[in-house]
Short mmCIF file of N, CA, C and O in Angstrom, two decimals:
data_model
loop_
_atom_site.label_atom_id
_atom_site.label_comp_id
_atom_site.label_asym_id
_atom_site.label_seq_id
_atom_site.Cartn_x
_atom_site.Cartn_y
_atom_site.Cartn_z
N UNK A 299 -25.73 -19.99 -16.03
CA UNK A 299 -25.18 -18.66 -16.17
C UNK A 299 -23.98 -18.52 -15.22
O UNK A 299 -24.09 -18.86 -14.04
N UNK A 300 -22.83 -18.03 -15.71
CA UNK A 300 -21.66 -17.92 -14.85
C UNK A 300 -21.86 -16.87 -13.75
O UNK A 300 -22.55 -15.88 -13.94
N UNK A 301 -21.24 -17.13 -12.63
CA UNK A 301 -21.27 -16.18 -11.51
C UNK A 301 -20.37 -15.00 -11.83
O UNK A 301 -19.24 -15.19 -12.28
N UNK A 302 -20.83 -13.77 -11.61
CA UNK A 302 -19.95 -12.62 -11.90
C UNK A 302 -18.75 -12.59 -10.96
O UNK A 302 -18.82 -13.04 -9.82
N UNK A 303 -17.63 -12.09 -11.47
CA UNK A 303 -16.42 -11.99 -10.66
C UNK A 303 -16.62 -10.94 -9.57
O UNK A 303 -17.28 -9.92 -9.78
N UNK A 304 -16.02 -11.19 -8.40
CA UNK A 304 -16.12 -10.23 -7.30
C UNK A 304 -15.33 -8.95 -7.58
O UNK A 304 -15.66 -7.90 -7.05
N UNK A 305 -14.25 -9.04 -8.33
CA UNK A 305 -13.38 -7.91 -8.64
C UNK A 305 -12.72 -7.34 -7.37
O UNK A 305 -12.43 -6.16 -7.29
N UNK A 306 -12.51 -8.22 -6.39
CA UNK A 306 -11.89 -7.81 -5.12
C UNK A 306 -10.38 -8.04 -5.18
O UNK A 306 -9.92 -9.07 -5.66
N UNK A 307 -9.63 -7.05 -4.71
CA UNK A 307 -8.18 -7.18 -4.59
C UNK A 307 -7.76 -6.74 -3.20
O UNK A 307 -8.35 -5.84 -2.61
N UNK A 308 -6.73 -7.39 -2.67
CA UNK A 308 -6.15 -7.05 -1.37
C UNK A 308 -4.65 -6.97 -1.56
O UNK A 308 -4.06 -7.86 -2.20
N UNK A 309 -4.05 -5.94 -1.05
CA UNK A 309 -2.61 -5.82 -1.19
C UNK A 309 -2.00 -4.87 -0.18
O UNK A 309 -2.71 -4.14 0.52
N UNK A 310 -0.68 -4.90 -0.10
CA UNK A 310 0.05 -4.01 0.80
C UNK A 310 0.02 -2.61 0.20
O UNK A 310 0.48 -2.40 -0.92
N UNK A 311 -0.55 -1.67 0.95
CA UNK A 311 -0.55 -0.28 0.52
C UNK A 311 0.81 0.34 0.77
O UNK A 311 1.32 1.11 -0.03
N UNK A 312 1.41 -0.02 1.90
CA UNK A 312 2.73 0.50 2.25
C UNK A 312 3.29 -0.37 3.36
O UNK A 312 2.56 -0.77 4.25
N UNK A 313 4.56 -0.66 3.28
CA UNK A 313 5.17 -1.48 4.34
C UNK A 313 5.79 -0.56 5.39
O UNK A 313 6.25 0.54 5.08
N UNK A 314 5.78 -1.02 6.61
CA UNK A 314 6.38 -0.27 7.72
C UNK A 314 7.89 -0.49 7.73
O UNK A 314 8.36 -1.62 7.54
N UNK A 315 8.62 0.57 7.93
CA UNK A 315 10.08 0.46 8.04
C UNK A 315 10.75 0.31 6.69
O UNK A 315 10.09 0.21 5.65
N UNK A 316 12.06 0.30 6.69
CA UNK A 316 12.80 0.20 5.43
C UNK A 316 12.69 -1.19 4.81
O UNK A 316 12.59 -2.19 5.51
N UNK A 317 12.70 -1.23 3.50
CA UNK A 317 12.70 -2.49 2.77
C UNK A 317 14.14 -2.98 2.71
O UNK A 317 14.99 -2.30 2.14
N UNK A 318 14.44 -4.14 3.29
CA UNK A 318 15.83 -4.61 3.30
C UNK A 318 16.40 -4.87 1.91
O UNK A 318 17.60 -4.94 1.73
N UNK A 319 15.52 -5.00 0.90
CA UNK A 319 15.99 -5.23 -0.46
C UNK A 319 16.45 -3.95 -1.15
O UNK A 319 17.08 -4.00 -2.19
N UNK A 320 16.12 -2.79 -0.57
CA UNK A 320 16.44 -1.50 -1.20
C UNK A 320 17.46 -0.76 -0.33
O UNK A 320 17.16 -0.39 0.80
N UNK A 321 18.65 -0.60 -0.84
CA UNK A 321 19.68 0.12 -0.11
C UNK A 321 19.60 1.63 -0.38
O UNK A 321 19.90 2.44 0.47
N UNK A 322 19.22 1.98 -1.62
CA UNK A 322 19.12 3.38 -2.01
C UNK A 322 18.14 3.48 -3.17
O UNK A 322 18.20 2.69 -4.10
N UNK A 323 17.25 4.46 -3.11
CA UNK A 323 16.27 4.66 -4.17
C UNK A 323 16.88 5.31 -5.39
O UNK A 323 18.03 5.77 -5.37
N UNK A 324 16.13 5.37 -6.47
CA UNK A 324 16.61 5.99 -7.70
C UNK A 324 16.96 7.45 -7.52
O UNK A 324 17.79 7.99 -8.23
N UNK A 325 16.31 8.11 -6.55
CA UNK A 325 16.60 9.52 -6.31
C UNK A 325 17.77 9.71 -5.35
O UNK A 325 18.10 10.81 -4.95
N UNK A 326 18.41 8.60 -4.96
CA UNK A 326 19.57 8.66 -4.07
C UNK A 326 19.21 8.63 -2.60
O UNK A 326 20.09 8.59 -1.74
N UNK A 327 17.93 8.64 -2.28
CA UNK A 327 17.49 8.63 -0.88
C UNK A 327 16.88 7.27 -0.54
O UNK A 327 16.74 6.41 -1.41
N UNK A 328 16.55 7.09 0.70
CA UNK A 328 15.89 5.86 1.15
C UNK A 328 14.77 6.27 2.10
O UNK A 328 14.97 6.46 3.29
N UNK A 329 13.59 6.47 1.54
CA UNK A 329 12.45 6.96 2.31
C UNK A 329 11.60 5.79 2.80
O UNK A 329 11.41 4.81 2.09
N UNK A 330 11.07 5.95 4.00
CA UNK A 330 10.15 4.96 4.55
C UNK A 330 9.42 5.55 5.74
O UNK A 330 9.82 6.59 6.27
N UNK A 331 8.34 4.91 6.14
CA UNK A 331 7.59 5.28 7.33
C UNK A 331 7.97 4.33 8.47
O UNK A 331 8.13 3.12 8.24
N UNK A 332 8.02 4.86 9.68
CA UNK A 332 8.07 3.97 10.83
C UNK A 332 6.68 3.37 10.98
O UNK A 332 5.70 3.89 10.41
N UNK A 333 6.54 2.30 11.74
CA UNK A 333 5.23 1.68 11.95
C UNK A 333 4.26 2.68 12.57
O UNK A 333 3.08 2.72 12.20
N UNK A 334 4.73 3.50 13.49
CA UNK A 334 3.86 4.48 14.15
C UNK A 334 3.38 5.54 13.17
O UNK A 334 2.20 5.91 13.16
N UNK A 335 4.27 6.04 12.33
CA UNK A 335 3.89 7.05 11.34
C UNK A 335 2.93 6.47 10.30
O UNK A 335 1.98 7.12 9.87
N UNK A 336 3.20 5.23 9.90
CA UNK A 336 2.35 4.59 8.91
C UNK A 336 0.94 4.36 9.46
O UNK A 336 -0.05 4.55 8.75
N UNK A 337 0.85 3.98 10.71
CA UNK A 337 -0.46 3.78 11.33
C UNK A 337 -1.26 5.08 11.30
O UNK A 337 -2.45 5.09 10.97
N UNK A 338 -0.62 6.20 11.60
CA UNK A 338 -1.31 7.50 11.54
C UNK A 338 -1.82 7.79 10.13
O UNK A 338 -2.94 8.25 9.94
N UNK A 339 -0.98 7.52 9.13
CA UNK A 339 -1.39 7.75 7.74
C UNK A 339 -2.56 6.84 7.36
O UNK A 339 -3.53 7.29 6.74
N UNK A 340 -2.48 5.57 7.74
CA UNK A 340 -3.55 4.62 7.41
C UNK A 340 -4.85 5.02 8.09
O UNK A 340 -5.92 4.92 7.48
N UNK A 341 -4.76 5.47 9.32
CA UNK A 341 -5.97 5.84 10.05
C UNK A 341 -6.60 7.12 9.51
O UNK A 341 -7.79 7.36 9.70
N UNK A 342 -5.84 7.94 8.81
CA UNK A 342 -6.42 9.16 8.23
C UNK A 342 -7.00 8.90 6.83
O UNK A 342 -7.72 9.74 6.30
N UNK A 343 -6.70 7.75 6.24
CA UNK A 343 -7.12 7.45 4.88
C UNK A 343 -8.65 7.32 4.75
O UNK A 343 -9.25 7.95 3.89
N UNK A 344 -9.27 6.50 5.59
CA UNK A 344 -10.72 6.31 5.47
C UNK A 344 -11.49 7.60 5.82
O UNK A 344 -12.34 8.01 5.03
N UNK A 345 -11.21 8.24 6.95
CA UNK A 345 -11.93 9.49 7.24
C UNK A 345 -11.67 10.58 6.19
O UNK A 345 -12.49 11.46 5.99
N UNK A 346 -10.53 10.48 5.51
CA UNK A 346 -10.19 11.46 4.48
C UNK A 346 -10.85 11.20 3.13
O UNK A 346 -10.61 11.92 2.17
N UNK A 347 -11.66 10.17 3.04
CA UNK A 347 -12.40 9.90 1.81
C UNK A 347 -11.99 8.65 1.06
O UNK A 347 -12.67 8.24 0.14
N UNK A 348 -10.86 8.04 1.42
CA UNK A 348 -10.41 6.77 0.82
C UNK A 348 -10.47 6.79 -0.70
O UNK A 348 -10.97 5.87 -1.34
N UNK A 349 -9.96 7.84 -1.30
CA UNK A 349 -9.98 7.96 -2.76
C UNK A 349 -8.84 7.15 -3.38
O UNK A 349 -7.72 7.18 -2.90
N UNK A 350 -9.15 6.44 -4.45
CA UNK A 350 -8.17 5.64 -5.17
C UNK A 350 -8.24 6.03 -6.64
O UNK A 350 -9.31 6.04 -7.24
N UNK A 351 -7.09 6.37 -7.20
CA UNK A 351 -7.01 6.70 -8.62
C UNK A 351 -6.16 5.68 -9.35
O UNK A 351 -5.70 4.70 -8.77
N UNK A 352 -5.92 5.93 -10.61
CA UNK A 352 -5.10 5.04 -11.42
C UNK A 352 -3.82 5.75 -11.86
O UNK A 352 -3.88 6.89 -12.34
N UNK A 353 -2.70 5.09 -11.70
CA UNK A 353 -1.41 5.53 -12.23
C UNK A 353 -0.99 6.92 -11.78
O UNK A 353 -0.33 7.65 -12.51
N UNK A 354 -1.37 7.32 -10.57
CA UNK A 354 -1.04 8.65 -10.04
C UNK A 354 -1.50 9.75 -11.00
O UNK A 354 -0.87 10.79 -11.11
N UNK A 355 -2.58 9.49 -11.69
CA UNK A 355 -3.09 10.45 -12.67
C UNK A 355 -3.89 11.55 -12.04
O UNK A 355 -4.00 11.66 -10.81
N UNK A 356 -4.50 12.38 -12.88
CA UNK A 356 -5.31 13.49 -12.38
C UNK A 356 -6.56 12.97 -11.67
O UNK A 356 -6.86 11.78 -11.70
N UNK A 357 -7.29 13.89 -11.06
CA UNK A 357 -8.47 13.51 -10.28
C UNK A 357 -9.51 12.72 -11.07
O UNK A 357 -10.31 12.01 -10.49
N UNK A 358 -9.51 12.83 -12.40
CA UNK A 358 -10.53 12.11 -13.17
C UNK A 358 -10.26 10.61 -13.22
O UNK A 358 -11.07 9.86 -13.74
N UNK A 359 -9.15 10.14 -12.64
CA UNK A 359 -8.92 8.70 -12.56
C UNK A 359 -9.48 8.12 -11.27
O UNK A 359 -9.49 6.91 -11.09
N UNK A 360 -9.94 8.96 -10.36
CA UNK A 360 -10.51 8.51 -9.09
C UNK A 360 -11.87 7.89 -9.35
O UNK A 360 -12.61 8.32 -10.22
N UNK A 361 -12.19 6.85 -8.58
CA UNK A 361 -13.51 6.24 -8.69
C UNK A 361 -13.50 4.87 -9.32
O UNK A 361 -14.54 4.26 -9.47
N UNK A 362 -12.33 4.36 -9.65
CA UNK A 362 -12.24 3.03 -10.26
C UNK A 362 -12.15 1.91 -9.22
O UNK A 362 -12.10 0.74 -9.58
N UNK A 363 -12.08 2.30 -7.93
CA UNK A 363 -12.02 1.31 -6.86
C UNK A 363 -12.80 1.83 -5.66
O UNK A 363 -12.74 3.02 -5.35
N UNK A 364 -13.49 0.92 -5.00
CA UNK A 364 -14.18 1.25 -3.77
C UNK A 364 -13.47 0.50 -2.64
O UNK A 364 -13.46 -0.73 -2.62
N UNK A 365 -12.85 1.26 -1.76
CA UNK A 365 -12.11 0.64 -0.65
C UNK A 365 -13.11 0.04 0.33
O UNK A 365 -14.02 0.73 0.81
N UNK A 366 -12.95 -1.25 0.62
CA UNK A 366 -13.83 -1.94 1.56
C UNK A 366 -13.06 -2.42 2.80
O UNK A 366 -13.69 -2.81 3.78
N UNK A 367 -11.74 -2.39 2.74
CA UNK A 367 -10.90 -2.77 3.89
C UNK A 367 -9.65 -1.90 3.90
O UNK A 367 -9.08 -1.61 2.85
N UNK A 368 -9.25 -1.49 5.09
CA UNK A 368 -8.01 -0.74 5.27
C UNK A 368 -7.56 -1.01 6.69
O UNK A 368 -8.27 -0.67 7.64
N UNK A 369 -6.42 -1.66 6.84
CA UNK A 369 -6.00 -2.02 8.19
C UNK A 369 -4.50 -2.24 8.28
O UNK A 369 -3.82 -2.43 7.28
N UNK A 370 -4.03 -2.20 9.51
CA UNK A 370 -2.63 -2.48 9.83
C UNK A 370 -2.53 -3.96 10.19
O UNK A 370 -3.29 -4.45 11.03
N UNK A 371 -1.58 -4.66 9.56
CA UNK A 371 -1.37 -6.08 9.83
C UNK A 371 -0.72 -6.22 11.21
O UNK A 371 0.31 -5.59 11.48
N UNK A 372 -1.29 -7.03 12.09
CA UNK A 372 -0.79 -7.17 13.45
C UNK A 372 -0.43 -8.61 13.81
O UNK A 372 -0.08 -8.90 14.94
N UNK A 373 -0.50 -9.49 12.84
CA UNK A 373 -0.24 -10.91 13.09
C UNK A 373 1.19 -11.27 12.68
O UNK A 373 1.97 -10.41 12.30
N UNK A 374 1.50 -12.56 12.77
CA UNK A 374 2.81 -13.05 12.35
C UNK A 374 3.00 -12.80 10.86
O UNK A 374 2.02 -12.60 10.13
N UNK A 375 4.24 -12.84 10.38
CA UNK A 375 4.48 -12.63 8.95
C UNK A 375 3.64 -13.57 8.09
O UNK A 375 3.42 -14.73 8.43
N UNK A 376 3.17 -13.04 6.97
CA UNK A 376 2.33 -13.76 6.02
C UNK A 376 3.05 -13.74 4.68
O UNK A 376 3.16 -12.72 4.03
N UNK A 377 3.58 -14.88 4.28
CA UNK A 377 4.29 -15.01 3.00
C UNK A 377 3.27 -15.23 1.90
O UNK A 377 2.58 -16.24 1.87
N UNK A 378 3.18 -14.28 0.98
CA UNK A 378 2.20 -14.37 -0.09
C UNK A 378 2.65 -15.30 -1.21
O UNK A 378 1.89 -15.58 -2.13
N UNK A 379 3.90 -15.78 -1.14
CA UNK A 379 4.39 -16.75 -2.11
C UNK A 379 4.90 -16.15 -3.41
O UNK A 379 5.31 -16.88 -4.30
N UNK A 380 4.87 -14.83 -3.53
CA UNK A 380 5.34 -14.19 -4.75
C UNK A 380 6.50 -13.23 -4.47
O UNK A 380 6.74 -12.30 -5.21
N UNK A 381 7.20 -13.48 -3.35
CA UNK A 381 8.30 -12.61 -2.95
C UNK A 381 7.88 -11.54 -1.97
O UNK A 381 8.72 -10.83 -1.42
N UNK A 382 6.58 -11.39 -1.74
CA UNK A 382 6.08 -10.39 -0.80
C UNK A 382 5.76 -11.07 0.52
O UNK A 382 5.07 -12.10 0.54
N UNK A 383 6.26 -10.49 1.60
CA UNK A 383 5.93 -10.97 2.94
C UNK A 383 5.30 -9.80 3.69
O UNK A 383 5.90 -8.74 3.81
N UNK A 384 4.08 -10.01 4.18
CA UNK A 384 3.39 -9.00 4.96
C UNK A 384 3.86 -9.14 6.40
O UNK A 384 3.83 -10.25 6.96
N UNK A 385 4.30 -8.03 6.99
CA UNK A 385 4.84 -8.06 8.35
C UNK A 385 4.02 -7.15 9.27
O UNK A 385 3.31 -6.28 8.81
N UNK A 386 4.17 -7.36 10.57
CA UNK A 386 3.50 -6.52 11.56
C UNK A 386 3.78 -5.06 11.25
O UNK A 386 4.93 -4.68 11.00
N UNK A 387 2.72 -4.27 11.26
CA UNK A 387 2.85 -2.84 11.00
C UNK A 387 2.59 -2.44 9.57
O UNK A 387 2.43 -1.25 9.28
N UNK A 388 2.56 -3.39 8.62
CA UNK A 388 2.29 -3.05 7.23
C UNK A 388 0.82 -2.66 7.06
O UNK A 388 -0.06 -3.16 7.76
N UNK A 389 0.56 -1.77 6.12
CA UNK A 389 -0.79 -1.29 5.85
C UNK A 389 -1.34 -2.02 4.63
O UNK A 389 -0.71 -2.04 3.57
N UNK A 390 -2.50 -2.63 4.79
CA UNK A 390 -3.17 -3.33 3.69
C UNK A 390 -4.46 -2.62 3.30
O UNK A 390 -5.14 -2.06 4.16
N UNK A 391 -4.76 -2.67 2.01
CA UNK A 391 -6.00 -2.12 1.48
C UNK A 391 -6.66 -3.19 0.63
O UNK A 391 -6.01 -3.85 -0.17
N UNK A 392 -7.97 -3.36 0.84
CA UNK A 392 -8.79 -4.23 0.00
C UNK A 392 -9.84 -3.39 -0.68
O UNK A 392 -10.42 -2.48 -0.06
N UNK A 393 -10.09 -3.65 -1.95
CA UNK A 393 -11.05 -2.84 -2.69
C UNK A 393 -11.76 -3.67 -3.75
O UNK A 393 -11.25 -4.68 -4.22
N UNK A 394 -12.93 -3.20 -4.13
CA UNK A 394 -13.68 -3.74 -5.25
C UNK A 394 -13.39 -2.82 -6.44
O UNK A 394 -13.58 -1.60 -6.35
N UNK A 395 -12.90 -3.39 -7.52
CA UNK A 395 -12.55 -2.60 -8.70
C UNK A 395 -13.72 -2.53 -9.67
O UNK A 395 -14.51 -3.48 -9.77
N UNK A 396 -13.81 -1.41 -10.39
CA UNK A 396 -14.82 -1.34 -11.45
C UNK A 396 -14.32 -2.13 -12.65
O UNK A 396 -13.20 -2.68 -12.64
N UNK A 397 -15.11 -2.21 -13.70
CA UNK A 397 -14.75 -3.03 -14.87
C UNK A 397 -13.43 -2.57 -15.50
O UNK A 397 -12.61 -3.39 -15.91
N UNK A 398 -13.22 -1.25 -15.59
CA UNK A 398 -12.00 -0.73 -16.19
C UNK A 398 -10.78 -1.15 -15.40
O UNK A 398 -9.81 -1.70 -15.95
N UNK A 399 -10.80 -0.89 -14.10
CA UNK A 399 -9.65 -1.23 -13.25
C UNK A 399 -9.46 -2.75 -13.18
O UNK A 399 -8.32 -3.23 -13.14
N UNK A 400 -10.56 -3.51 -13.15
CA UNK A 400 -10.46 -4.96 -13.10
C UNK A 400 -9.76 -5.49 -14.36
O UNK A 400 -8.91 -6.37 -14.29
N UNK A 401 -10.09 -4.92 -15.49
CA UNK A 401 -9.43 -5.32 -16.74
C UNK A 401 -7.94 -5.01 -16.71
O UNK A 401 -7.11 -5.83 -17.14
N UNK A 402 -7.57 -3.85 -16.16
CA UNK A 402 -6.16 -3.49 -16.02
C UNK A 402 -5.45 -4.43 -15.06
O UNK A 402 -4.30 -4.83 -15.28
N UNK A 403 -6.12 -4.82 -13.98
CA UNK A 403 -5.54 -5.75 -13.01
C UNK A 403 -5.33 -7.13 -13.66
O UNK A 403 -4.26 -7.72 -13.55
N UNK A 404 -6.35 -7.62 -14.33
CA UNK A 404 -6.25 -8.95 -14.94
C UNK A 404 -5.19 -9.01 -16.04
O UNK A 404 -4.57 -10.04 -16.24
N UNK A 405 -4.97 -7.88 -16.72
CA UNK A 405 -3.95 -7.86 -17.78
C UNK A 405 -2.54 -7.66 -17.24
O UNK A 405 -1.57 -7.75 -17.98
N UNK A 406 -2.43 -7.38 -15.93
CA UNK A 406 -1.11 -7.17 -15.33
C UNK A 406 -0.62 -5.74 -15.37
O UNK A 406 0.48 -5.44 -14.94
N UNK A 407 -1.44 -4.82 -15.87
CA UNK A 407 -1.02 -3.41 -15.93
C UNK A 407 -1.16 -2.73 -14.57
O UNK A 407 -0.47 -1.76 -14.29
N UNK A 408 -2.07 -3.20 -13.73
CA UNK A 408 -2.21 -2.71 -12.35
C UNK A 408 -1.82 -3.88 -11.46
O UNK A 408 -2.41 -4.94 -11.52
N UNK A 409 -0.79 -3.65 -10.65
CA UNK A 409 -0.26 -4.76 -9.84
C UNK A 409 -0.21 -4.47 -8.35
O UNK A 409 0.22 -5.31 -7.58
N UNK A 410 -0.61 -3.28 -7.92
CA UNK A 410 -0.56 -3.00 -6.50
C UNK A 410 -0.97 -1.58 -6.19
O UNK A 410 -1.36 -0.81 -7.06
N UNK A 411 -0.90 -1.26 -4.91
CA UNK A 411 -1.24 0.07 -4.41
C UNK A 411 0.02 0.92 -4.37
O UNK A 411 1.11 0.42 -4.10
N UNK A 412 -0.14 2.19 -4.58
CA UNK A 412 0.96 3.13 -4.48
C UNK A 412 0.42 4.44 -3.95
O UNK A 412 -0.13 5.24 -4.72
N UNK A 413 0.52 4.67 -2.64
CA UNK A 413 -0.05 5.90 -2.07
C UNK A 413 0.55 7.15 -2.70
O UNK A 413 1.73 7.20 -3.02
N UNK A 414 -0.30 8.11 -2.86
CA UNK A 414 0.11 9.40 -3.41
C UNK A 414 -0.15 10.43 -2.32
O UNK A 414 -1.20 10.45 -1.71
N UNK A 415 0.83 11.25 -2.07
CA UNK A 415 0.65 12.27 -1.04
C UNK A 415 1.87 13.15 -0.97
O UNK A 415 2.70 13.16 -1.87
N UNK A 416 1.96 13.87 0.11
CA UNK A 416 3.11 14.74 0.33
C UNK A 416 3.79 14.35 1.61
O UNK A 416 3.18 13.77 2.51
N UNK A 417 5.05 14.66 1.68
CA UNK A 417 5.83 14.36 2.87
C UNK A 417 6.98 15.34 2.94
O UNK A 417 7.29 16.03 1.98
N UNK A 418 7.59 15.39 4.07
CA UNK A 418 8.76 16.22 4.25
C UNK A 418 9.93 15.30 4.58
O UNK A 418 9.85 14.48 5.50
N UNK A 419 10.98 15.37 3.81
CA UNK A 419 12.15 14.53 4.03
C UNK A 419 13.00 15.16 5.13
O UNK A 419 13.23 16.36 5.14
N UNK A 420 13.42 14.32 6.06
CA UNK A 420 14.32 14.78 7.11
C UNK A 420 15.42 13.76 7.27
O UNK A 420 15.20 12.57 7.05
N UNK A 421 16.60 14.23 7.63
CA UNK A 421 17.70 13.28 7.78
C UNK A 421 17.42 12.32 8.95
O UNK A 421 16.83 12.71 9.95
N UNK A 422 17.84 11.09 8.77
CA UNK A 422 17.69 10.10 9.84
C UNK A 422 18.66 10.43 10.96
O UNK A 422 19.79 10.85 10.72
N UNK A 423 18.19 10.25 12.18
CA UNK A 423 19.10 10.43 13.31
C UNK A 423 19.79 9.11 13.58
O UNK A 423 19.32 8.05 13.15
N UNK A 424 20.88 9.16 14.29
CA UNK A 424 21.62 7.93 14.60
C UNK A 424 20.74 6.95 15.35
O UNK A 424 20.75 5.75 15.10
N UNK A 425 19.93 7.45 16.28
CA UNK A 425 19.07 6.57 17.07
C UNK A 425 18.00 5.92 16.22
O UNK A 425 17.73 4.73 16.34
N UNK A 426 17.36 6.68 15.32
CA UNK A 426 16.28 6.10 14.53
C UNK A 426 16.79 5.16 13.46
O UNK A 426 16.18 4.16 13.15
N UNK A 427 17.94 5.45 12.87
CA UNK A 427 18.44 4.59 11.80
C UNK A 427 18.95 3.26 12.33
O UNK A 427 18.85 2.26 11.67
N UNK A 428 19.43 3.23 13.55
CA UNK A 428 19.90 1.95 14.09
C UNK A 428 18.77 1.14 14.69
O UNK A 428 18.78 -0.07 14.64
N UNK A 429 17.76 1.80 15.23
CA UNK A 429 16.67 1.04 15.88
C UNK A 429 15.66 0.51 14.89
O UNK A 429 14.92 -0.39 15.21
N UNK A 430 15.58 1.05 13.67
CA UNK A 430 14.56 0.63 12.73
C UNK A 430 15.07 -0.27 11.64
O UNK A 430 14.31 -0.73 10.81
N UNK A 431 16.34 -0.52 11.55
CA UNK A 431 16.84 -1.35 10.45
C UNK A 431 17.20 -2.72 10.89
O UNK A 431 17.19 -3.17 11.90
#
């Protein structure tokens, strides 16, 4: 009898600092978290219920993943070999997917984490934009 699949996935939930590959977003802005801000967000995720939904949909998409790991990467860069490099300060999430989400992952329709939340945009100061890029 075949061993059942673990249905475990691990990925970058959000990277710290600006992505050097992105000069300007589709909305004309360039939003990112500093490592310190991202750590605060990551640390509030588990106590806040660690809810994961699908495709930024309504609340009825929640429950397709059970978060089993959530942490800030603190080691040397880790090249995943697919163009993604995990760096110090990046937030990673590991989860066990249900059958529905696992099928979407295996088919390539679900390829990563995308935090959903609210934020307030503020202009970058000269000091912060030069020290973080």
